[in-house]
CSV table of C-alpha atoms in Angstrom, one decimal:
chain,number,residue,atom,x,y,z
A,189,MET,CA,-0.1,0.2,0.2
A,190,ILE,CA,0.9,3.3,-1.0
A,191,ASN,CA,1.5,6.0,2.6
A,192,GLY,CA,3.1,8.7,1.1
A,193,GLU,CA,6.4,7.3,1.7
A,194,ARG,CA,9.2,8.7,0.1
A,195,THR,CA,10.8,6.5,-2.4
A,196,ILE,CA,13.7,8.9,-3.7
A,197,THR,CA,15.9,10.4,-3.1
A,198,ARG,CA,14.7,13.7,-3.0
A,199,PRO,CA,11.4,15.7,-4.2
A,200,LEU,CA,12.5,16.4,-7.7
A,201,ARG,CA,12.4,20.4,-9.0
A,202,TRP,CA,8.8,20.8,-11.8
A,203,GLY,CA,8.0,22.8,-13.8
A,204,MET,CA,5.3,22.9,-15.9
A,205,VAL,CA,4.0,24.6,-19.8
A,206,GLY,CA,1.0,25.1,-19.5
A,207,GLY,CA,-1.9,23.9,-16.8
A,208,GLY,CA,-3.1,27.5,-15.9
A,209,ARG,CA,-6.4,28.7,-14.8
A,210,THR,CA,-8.3,28.0,-17.7
A,211,GLY,CA,-6.8,24.8,-19.0
A,212,GLN,CA,-8.6,22.0,-18.4
A,213,VAL,CA,-5.9,19.4,-16.8
A,214,GLY,CA,-3.9,20.8,-15.1
A,215,TYR,CA,-4.8,20.3,-11.6
A,216,LYS,CA,-4.6,16.8,-12.8
A,217,HIS,CA,-1.0,16.5,-13.1
A,218,ARG,CA,-0.8,18.9,-9.4
A,219,THR,CA,-2.8,16.7,-8.0
A,220,GLY,CA,-1.1,13.5,-8.8
A,221,ALA,CA,2.4,15.9,-8.4
A,222,LEU,CA,2.3,17.2,-4.8
A,223,ARG,CA,0.7,14.0,-3.5
A,224,ASP,CA,3.8,12.1,-2.0
A,225,GLY,CA,5.8,15.2,-2.1
A,226,THR,CA,8.1,13.6,-4.8
A,227,TYR,CA,7.6,16.8,-6.7
A,228,ARG,CA,7.9,20.8,-5.9
A,229,LEU,CA,6.5,22.5,-8.6
A,230,LEU,CA,9.2,25.7,-8.8
A,231,ALA,CA,8.2,27.3,-12.6
A,232,GLY,CA,5.9,27.5,-14.9
A,233,ALA,CA,5.1,29.3,-18.4
A,234,PHE,CA,1.3,28.4,-17.3
A,235,ASP,CA,-1.0,30.6,-20.2
A,236,LEU,CA,-0.6,32.0,-23.0
A,237,ASP,CA,-1.1,35.2,-21.6
A,238,ALA,CA,1.2,35.8,-19.5
A,239,GLU,CA,-0.3,38.2,-16.4
A,240,ARG,CA,-2.4,35.9,-16.3
A,241,GLY,CA,-0.1,33.3,-16.0
A,242,ARG,CA,1.9,35.2,-13.8
A,243,ASP,CA,-1.0,35.7,-11.3
A,244,PHE,CA,-2.4,31.9,-11.3
A,245,GLY,CA,1.6,30.8,-10.6
A,246,THR,CA,2.1,33.4,-7.4
A,247,LYS,CA,-1.1,32.3,-5.9
A,248,LEU,CA,0.0,28.6,-6.5
A,249,GLY,CA,3.5,29.5,-4.8
A,250,VAL,CA,5.5,30.0,-7.1
A,251,ALA,CA,7.9,32.7,-7.0
A,252,GLU,CA,7.0,35.9,-9.1
A,253,ASP,CA,10.2,35.8,-11.5
A,254,ARG,CA,9.9,32.1,-11.8
A,255,CYS,CA,6.4,32.1,-13.9
A,256,TYR,CA,7.5,32.9,-17.2
A,257,ALA,CA,5.3,33.9,-20.7
A,258,THR,CA,6.8,31.3,-22.9
A,259,TYR,CA,8.0,27.7,-22.6
A,260,GLN,CA,11.1,29.4,-24.1
A,261,GLU,CA,11.8,31.1,-21.4
A,262,LEU,CA,11.8,28.7,-19.2
A,263,VAL,CA,14.1,26.7,-20.5
A,264,ALA,CA,16.1,29.1,-20.9
A,265,LYS,CA,15.8,31.0,-17.3
A,266,GLU,CA,15.6,28.0,-15.4
A,267,THR,CA,18.8,25.7,-17.0
A,268,ALA,CA,20.5,28.4,-16.3
A,269,ARG,CA,19.8,28.6,-12.4
A,270,GLU,CA,22.1,26.0,-10.5
A,271,ASP,CA,18.9,25.4,-8.5
A,272,GLY,CA,16.3,25.4,-11.7
A,273,VAL,CA,13.9,23.2,-12.3
A,274,GLU,CA,14.4,19.1,-13.8
A,275,VAL,CA,12.0,18.2,-15.2
A,276,VAL,CA,8.7,19.8,-17.0
A,277,SER,CA,5.4,19.0,-17.5
A,278,ILE,CA,3.6,19.7,-20.7
A,279,ALA,CA,-0.4,20.1,-20.6
A,280,THR,CA,-0.8,21.9,-23.5
A,281,PRO,CA,-2.7,21.3,-26.5
A,282,ASN,CA,-1.3,18.5,-29.2
A,283,PHE,CA,0.2,20.2,-31.7
A,284,THR,CA,2.6,22.0,-29.0
A,285,HIS,CA,3.5,18.6,-27.6
A,286,TYR,CA,6.8,17.9,-29.9
A,287,GLU,CA,8.2,21.4,-29.8
A,288,ILE,CA,8.0,21.5,-26.3
A,289,THR,CA,9.6,18.6,-26.3
A,290,LYS,CA,12.1,19.1,-27.8
A,291,ALA,CA,13.1,22.0,-26.2
A,292,CYS,CA,12.9,20.6,-23.1
A,293,LEU,CA,15.4,17.4,-23.8
A,294,GLU,CA,17.8,19.3,-25.2
A,295,ALA,CA,18.2,21.9,-22.3
A,296,GLY,CA,18.8,18.7,-20.3
A,297,LEU,CA,15.6,18.7,-18.9
A,298,HIS,CA,13.4,15.4,-18.5
A,299,VAL,CA,9.5,15.7,-19.5
A,300,ILE,CA,6.1,14.5,-18.5
A,301,CYS,CA,3.8,14.9,-21.5
A,302,GLU,CA,-0.1,14.6,-22.0
A,303,LYS,CA,-1.0,12.4,-24.6
A,304,PRO,CA,-1.3,11.6,-27.8
A,305,LEU,CA,2.3,12.5,-27.0
A,306,PHE,CA,2.5,14.1,-31.1
A,307,PHE,CA,1.5,13.7,-34.4
A,308,THR,CA,3.4,10.7,-36.3
A,309,VAL,CA,5.5,7.2,-35.5
A,310,ALA,CA,8.4,9.2,-36.8
A,311,GLU,CA,8.4,12.4,-34.8
A,312,CYS,CA,8.1,9.8,-31.4
A,313,GLU,CA,11.2,7.7,-32.5
A,314,GLU,CA,12.9,11.3,-32.7
A,315,VAL,CA,12.1,11.6,-29.9
A,316,GLU,CA,12.9,7.9,-28.0
A,317,ARG,CA,16.5,8.9,-29.6
A,318,LEU,CA,16.8,12.4,-28.4
A,319,ALA,CA,16.0,11.1,-25.0
A,320,ALA,CA,18.4,8.6,-24.6
A,321,GLU,CA,21.6,10.7,-26.4
A,322,LYS,CA,20.4,12.7,-23.4
A,323,GLY,CA,20.2,10.6,-20.4
A,324,LEU,CA,16.7,11.7,-19.9
A,325,ILE,CA,13.0,10.7,-19.1
A,326,VAL,CA,9.7,10.9,-21.3
A,327,GLY,CA,6.9,10.2,-19.4
A,328,VAL,CA,3.3,10.0,-20.6
A,329,THR,CA,0.0,10.4,-18.3
A,330,TYR,CA,-2.6,7.7,-19.4
A,331,GLY,CA,-4.8,9.0,-16.2
A,332,PHE,CA,-6.8,5.9,-14.8
A,333,THR,CA,-3.8,3.4,-15.3
A,334,GLY,CA,-2.7,3.3,-12.2
A,335,HIS,CA,-5.8,2.5,-11.1
A,336,PRO,CA,-5.4,-0.9,-8.2
A,337,LEU,CA,-8.2,-2.4,-9.8
A,338,VAL,CA,-6.4,-2.6,-13.4
A,339,HIS,CA,-3.5,-3.8,-11.7
A,340,GLN,CA,-5.4,-6.7,-10.2
A,341,MET,CA,-6.7,-7.6,-13.4
A,342,ALA,CA,-3.9,-7.7,-15.2
A,343,ALA,CA,-2.5,-9.6,-12.7
A,344,MET,CA,-5.5,-12.5,-12.7
A,345,VAL,CA,-5.0,-12.4,-16.4
A,346,LYS,CA,-0.9,-13.3,-16.2
A,347,LYS,CA,-1.9,-15.9,-13.7
A,348,GLY,CA,-4.1,-18.0,-15.9
A,349,MET,CA,-6.8,-16.5,-13.6
A,350,LEU,CA,-9.2,-16.2,-17.5
A,351,GLY,CA,-7.4,-18.3,-19.2
A,352,ASP,CA,-7.3,-18.1,-22.9
A,353,ILE,CA,-7.9,-14.5,-23.9
A,354,ARG,CA,-10.6,-14.5,-26.7
A,355,ILE,CA,-12.8,-11.1,-26.6
A,356,VAL,CA,-12.0,-7.5,-25.3
A,357,ASP,CA,-14.2,-5.1,-25.5
A,358,MET,CA,-14.1,-1.9,-24.6
A,359,GLN,CA,-15.8,1.7,-24.4
A,360,TYR,CA,-15.1,5.5,-23.5
A,361,THR,CA,-17.3,8.1,-23.9
A,362,HIS,CA,-19.8,11.2,-23.3
A,363,GLY,CA,-21.9,13.4,-24.8
A,364,PHE,CA,-20.4,16.6,-23.9
A,365,ASN,CA,-19.9,17.6,-27.9
A,366,SER,CA,-23.2,16.4,-28.8
A,367,GLY,CA,-24.9,20.1,-30.5
A,368,ASP,CA,-22.5,22.5,-31.9
A,369,ASP,CA,-20.1,23.9,-31.7
A,370,VAL,CA,-21.1,27.5,-31.5
A,371,GLY,CA,-19.9,29.2,-29.1
A,372,ALA,CA,-17.3,26.6,-28.9
A,373,GLY,CA,-14.7,27.4,-25.7
A,374,GLU,CA,-11.1,26.9,-26.7
A,375,ALA,CA,-10.6,23.4,-25.2
A,376,VAL,CA,-13.2,22.3,-28.1
A,377,LYS,CA,-11.9,24.8,-31.0
A,378,TRP,CA,-8.4,23.2,-30.3
A,379,ARG,CA,-8.9,19.5,-30.6
A,380,THR,CA,-12.0,19.6,-33.2
A,381,ASN,CA,-9.5,21.7,-35.5
A,382,PRO,CA,-6.6,19.0,-37.4
A,383,LYS,CA,-3.8,21.7,-37.0
A,384,THR,CA,-3.8,22.1,-33.5
A,385,ALA,CA,-4.8,18.3,-32.7
A,386,GLY,CA,-4.0,16.0,-35.1
A,387,PRO,CA,-5.4,13.8,-37.4
A,388,THR,CA,-7.6,12.6,-34.3
A,389,PHE,CA,-10.1,13.8,-32.0
A,390,VAL,CA,-12.1,11.4,-29.6
A,391,LEU,CA,-9.7,8.4,-31.0
A,392,GLY,CA,-6.8,10.2,-29.9
A,393,ASP,CA,-8.2,12.4,-27.0
A,394,ILE,CA,-10.1,9.5,-25.6
A,395,GLY,CA,-9.4,6.1,-27.4
A,396,THR,CA,-5.7,6.3,-26.5
A,397,HIS,CA,-6.6,5.9,-22.7
A,398,LEU,CA,-8.3,2.6,-23.9
A,399,TYR,CA,-5.2,1.3,-26.0
A,400,TYR,CA,-2.7,1.5,-23.4
A,401,LEU,CA,-4.7,0.3,-20.3
A,402,SER,CA,-5.0,-2.9,-22.8
A,403,GLU,CA,-1.6,-2.7,-23.2
A,404,ILE,CA,-0.9,-2.7,-19.2
A,405,VAL,CA,-3.8,-5.7,-18.8
A,406,LEU,CA,-2.4,-7.9,-22.1
A,407,PRO,CA,1.2,-6.7,-22.5
A,408,HIS,CA,1.9,-10.0,-24.0
A,409,MET,CA,-1.0,-9.6,-27.3
A,410,LYS,CA,-0.3,-7.9,-30.0
A,411,ILE,CA,-3.0,-6.4,-32.9
A,412,GLU,CA,-2.4,-8.1,-36.2
A,413,LYS,CA,-5.4,-5.9,-38.3
A,414,LEU,CA,-8.0,-3.3,-37.4
A,415,LEU,CA,-10.9,-1.8,-38.9
A,416,CYS,CA,-11.4,2.1,-37.9
A,417,ASP,CA,-15.0,3.7,-38.7
A,418,ARG,CA,-15.4,7.2,-38.0
A,419,LYS,CA,-17.7,10.2,-38.6
A,420,ALA,CA,-18.4,13.1,-37.5
A,421,PHE,CA,-22.0,13.3,-36.6
A,422,ILE,CA,-21.5,17.2,-36.5
A,423,PRO,CA,-20.3,18.3,-40.0
A,424,THR,CA,-18.3,20.9,-39.2
A,425,ARG,CA,-15.6,18.6,-37.2
A,426,ALA,CA,-14.9,17.1,-40.6
A,427,PRO,CA,-13.1,15.1,-41.4
A,428,LEU,CA,-12.1,14.5,-37.4
A,429,GLU,CA,-14.3,12.6,-35.9
A,430,ASP,CA,-16.7,12.7,-33.0
A,431,HIS,CA,-17.5,8.8,-33.0
A,432,ALA,CA,-15.5,5.9,-34.0
A,433,THR,CA,-15.6,2.4,-34.1
A,434,VAL,CA,-12.5,0.3,-33.9
A,435,LEU,CA,-12.2,-3.9,-34.7
A,436,MET,CA,-8.8,-5.9,-34.3
A,437,HIS,CA,-7.7,-8.7,-33.6
A,438,TYR,CA,-5.0,-9.5,-31.7
A,439,ASP,CA,-1.8,-12.4,-32.6
A,440,ASN,CA,-3.1,-15.1,-30.4
A,441,GLY,CA,-6.8,-15.4,-32.1
A,442,ALA,CA,-8.7,-13.1,-29.5
A,443,ARG,CA,-11.2,-10.5,-31.2
A,444,GLY,CA,-11.0,-6.8,-30.1
A,445,ARG,CA,-13.9,-4.4,-30.0
A,446,LEU,CA,-13.7,-0.4,-29.1
A,447,TRP,CA,-15.7,2.1,-29.0
A,448,VAL,CA,-15.2,5.8,-28.3
A,449,SER,CA,-17.6,9.3,-29.4
A,450,SER,CA,-18.2,12.4,-27.8
A,451,VAL,CA,-21.3,12.2,-28.7
A,452,ASP,CA,-23.5,9.5,-26.9
A,453,ALA,CA,-25.5,12.0,-26.1
A,454,GLY,CA,-27.4,11.5,-22.0
A,455,ASN,CA,-23.7,10.2,-20.8
A,456,MET,CA,-21.5,12.1,-18.5
A,457,GLY,CA,-18.5,10.2,-19.0
A,458,SER,CA,-17.7,6.7,-18.6
A,459,GLN,CA,-14.8,4.3,-19.4
A,460,ARG,CA,-15.6,0.3,-19.5
A,461,TYR,CA,-13.2,-2.4,-20.0
A,462,ARG,CA,-14.1,-6.4,-20.2
A,463,PHE,CA,-12.0,-9.4,-20.8
A,464,VAL,CA,-13.5,-12.8,-21.9
A,465,GLY,CA,-11.4,-15.5,-21.1
A,466,SER,CA,-11.4,-19.4,-22.0
A,467,LYS,CA,-12.3,-19.3,-18.2
A,468,ALA,CA,-13.2,-16.9,-17.3
A,469,SER,CA,-14.6,-13.1,-17.6
A,470,VAL,CA,-13.2,-9.6,-15.3
A,471,GLU,CA,-14.7,-5.7,-15.9
A,472,TRP,CA,-15.0,-2.5,-14.8
A,473,SER,CA,-15.6,0.6,-15.9
A,474,ASP,CA,-14.3,4.0,-13.9
A,475,SER,CA,-18.3,4.8,-13.1
A,476,ARG,CA,-17.6,2.0,-10.3
A,477,PRO,CA,-14.0,2.4,-10.7
A,478,ASP,CA,-14.2,0.5,-6.6
A,479,GLN,CA,-15.6,-2.8,-8.0
A,480,LEU,CA,-13.9,-5.5,-10.4
A,481,ILE,CA,-16.7,-7.8,-11.7
A,482,TYR,CA,-15.2,-11.2,-11.6
A,483,GLU,CA,-17.7,-14.0,-14.3
A,484,VAL,CA,-16.5,-17.5,-13.7
A,485,GLN,CA,-18.0,-19.7,-16.5
A,486,GLY,CA,-20.6,-21.7,-14.2
A,487,GLU,CA,-19.9,-20.4,-10.6
A,488,PRO,CA,-21.7,-17.7,-9.1
A,489,ASN,CA,-20.3,-13.7,-10.2
A,490,ARG,CA,-17.9,-12.4,-7.5
A,491,THR,CA,-17.7,-8.4,-7.4
A,492,LEU,CA,-13.9,-7.4,-5.9
A,493,HIS,CA,-13.6,-4.7,-3.9
A,494,HIS,CA,-10.4,-2.8,-3.7
A,495,GLY,CA,-8.0,-3.0,-0.9
A,496,MET,CA,-9.4,-6.1,0.0
A,497,PRO,CA,-7.0,-8.6,1.4
A,498,TYR,CA,-8.1,-11.3,-0.8
A,499,LEU,CA,-6.9,-9.2,-3.6
A,500,GLU,CA,-3.4,-10.4,-5.7
A,501,GLU,CA,-0.3,-8.5,-4.3
A,502,GLU,CA,0.3,-6.3,-7.4
A,503,SER,CA,-3.3,-4.3,-6.7
A,504,LEU,CA,-2.5,-3.4,-3.3
A,505,ALA,CA,1.2,-2.9,-3.7
A,506,VAL,CA,-0.8,0.2,-5.6
A,507,ASP,CA,-3.6,0.7,-3.2
A,508,ARG,CA,-4.0,4.0,-1.4
A,509,MET,CA,-7.1,4.4,0.5
A,510,GLY,CA,-8.1,1.2,1.5
A,511,ALA,CA,-11.0,-0.9,0.9
A,512,LEU,CA,-13.1,1.8,3.7
A,513,HIS,CA,-12.9,4.5,1.5
A,514,THR,CA,-13.2,5.3,-2.7
A,515,GLU,CA,-10.3,4.8,-4.6
A,516,GLY,CA,-10.1,7.1,-7.7
A,517,LEU,CA,-8.8,9.5,-10.6
A,518,GLY,CA,-6.8,12.1,-8.8
A,519,ASP,CA,-4.7,8.7,-7.1
A,520,SER,CA,-4.9,6.9,-10.2
A,521,TRP,CA,-2.8,10.0,-10.9
A,522,ALA,CA,-0.5,10.4,-8.4
A,523,ASN,CA,0.4,6.5,-8.8
A,524,ILE,CA,1.9,7.7,-12.9
A,525,TYR,CA,3.3,10.9,-11.2
A,526,LEU,CA,4.7,9.0,-7.8
A,527,TRP,CA,6.1,5.8,-10.8
A,528,ILE,CA,8.0,8.2,-13.7
A,529,ALA,CA,9.3,10.1,-10.4
A,530,GLN,CA,11.0,6.8,-10.0
A,531,ALA,CA,12.2,6.1,-13.2
A,532,ILE,CA,13.7,9.8,-13.1
A,533,ASP,CA,14.9,9.5,-9.8
A,534,ALA,CA,16.7,6.3,-10.3
A,535,LYS,CA,18.3,7.7,-14.4
A,536,ASN,CA,19.6,10.9,-12.3
A,537,ARG,CA,21.3,8.4,-9.8
A,538,GLY,CA,22.4,5.7,-12.9
A,539,ASP,CA,19.9,2.9,-11.8
A,540,GLU,CA,19.5,0.7,-15.0
A,541,ALA,CA,19.4,-2.1,-14.0
A,542,PHE,CA,15.5,-0.7,-11.5
A,543,LEU,CA,14.2,0.7,-15.1
A,544,LYS,CA,14.9,-2.4,-16.3
A,545,THR,CA,11.7,-3.9,-14.6
A,546,HIS,CA,10.4,-0.7,-13.2
A,547,HIS,CA,6.6,0.2,-14.9
A,548,TYR,CA,5.7,3.1,-16.2
A,549,PRO,CA,4.0,5.1,-18.3
A,550,GLY,CA,6.8,6.3,-20.8
A,551,ILE,CA,8.0,7.2,-24.4
A,552,LYS,CA,7.1,3.4,-25.8
A,553,ALA,CA,3.7,3.8,-24.0
A,554,GLY,CA,3.3,7.1,-26.1
A,555,THR,CA,4.5,5.8,-29.4
A,556,GLU,CA,2.2,3.0,-29.3
A,557,GLY,CA,-0.8,5.2,-28.1
A,558,VAL,CA,0.6,7.4,-31.6
A,559,ARG,CA,1.2,4.2,-33.9
A,560,TRP,CA,-2.8,2.9,-33.1
A,561,LEU,CA,-3.7,5.8,-34.3
A,562,GLU,CA,-1.5,6.1,-37.3
A,563,ASN,CA,-3.1,2.2,-38.1
A,564,CYS,CA,-6.9,3.9,-37.3
A,565,VAL,CA,-6.4,6.6,-39.6
A,566,ARG,CA,-5.3,4.2,-42.3
A,567,SER,CA,-8.2,2.2,-42.0
A,568,ALA,CA,-10.1,5.0,-42.0
A,569,ASP,CA,-9.0,6.4,-45.1
A,570,ALA,CA,-9.3,3.5,-46.9
A,571,GLY,CA,-13.6,3.6,-46.7
A,572,SER,CA,-13.0,1.8,-43.3
A,573,ALA,CA,-11.5,-1.2,-44.7
A,574,TRP,CA,-8.9,-3.7,-42.7
A,575,VAL,CA,-5.3,-3.0,-42.6
A,576,ASP,CA,-2.5,-5.4,-41.5
A,577,PHE,CA,-1.4,-3.6,-37.6
A,578,GLN,CA,2.5,-1.5,-38.3
């Protein structure tokens, strides 16, 4: 169980790009990073509006002279200080991720970046090489993948409790974009513009969460081919999609289905995962995050509760609140930030042996998410045709 005891040599000096007062994800990053005392927020370029960003940063407790107008100024001035930040989180629109990440790495700073990481696999592979050359970590934030019941599912699959996996069924939908975009906020505008969002809308914005979580639960399975059918029900969002279905064939013969939508009217937003094996099935949803449904063929269905001693050690080791209290998104983010901090600490100490076995969402996780998106777009653009996964 995680209880806040320090697991790294010292807190990491941390800065943020984006995540300001009007941002949607900044508080999630700060909730995760500051939970265990593994990061200290010392600097930021929080907002395109420099004055608003400075006012916001000082109210977070950041010194006024370390609230910068641009990420370029942050990188230049912080790397010139002996006590400058050593890791930067990037909580900005998709089209900025690549240039900011490169600038930070070239200056010797570790990076934690929002998803989808970049627009292309080529960009991901270039940055992976740069990070390796510089001896730096790139982490990626996939929100619920730090939840203990996700790791319970992974442990059950690994230990054969479900048998051979046959069916993968995943859904992440909400209805908040069911209407047109007249009067929409900036967060909607940049997500539905190919120049700022990249080649996808909901596939990249929420679909990559599903895909990465499935990789955690099913690391032994790889996609061989897929078919993606996507549509913009609000025509002004085309050529991007606000709804998509992806069918997947895996190398072990399993079949997968993934549904993402932001026009699921009336749905307040939920993720659902069901993994079906030859012996049993498990199902988990963030709408009931404390419960995991375990169904063994021919036996009564069971509801497993987080934090209970009958769970696998892999789940109990990353639990925070104990069985009596709800374990939610903030706790998952805290785990993700903790695991990335442990990776950065190990890299700083030169402990490559630790890094070989340590789990955290890194550059490879980000790359595989972009690879999946590229294949989805290739299929959709070919008329929703089956394509070999490349």
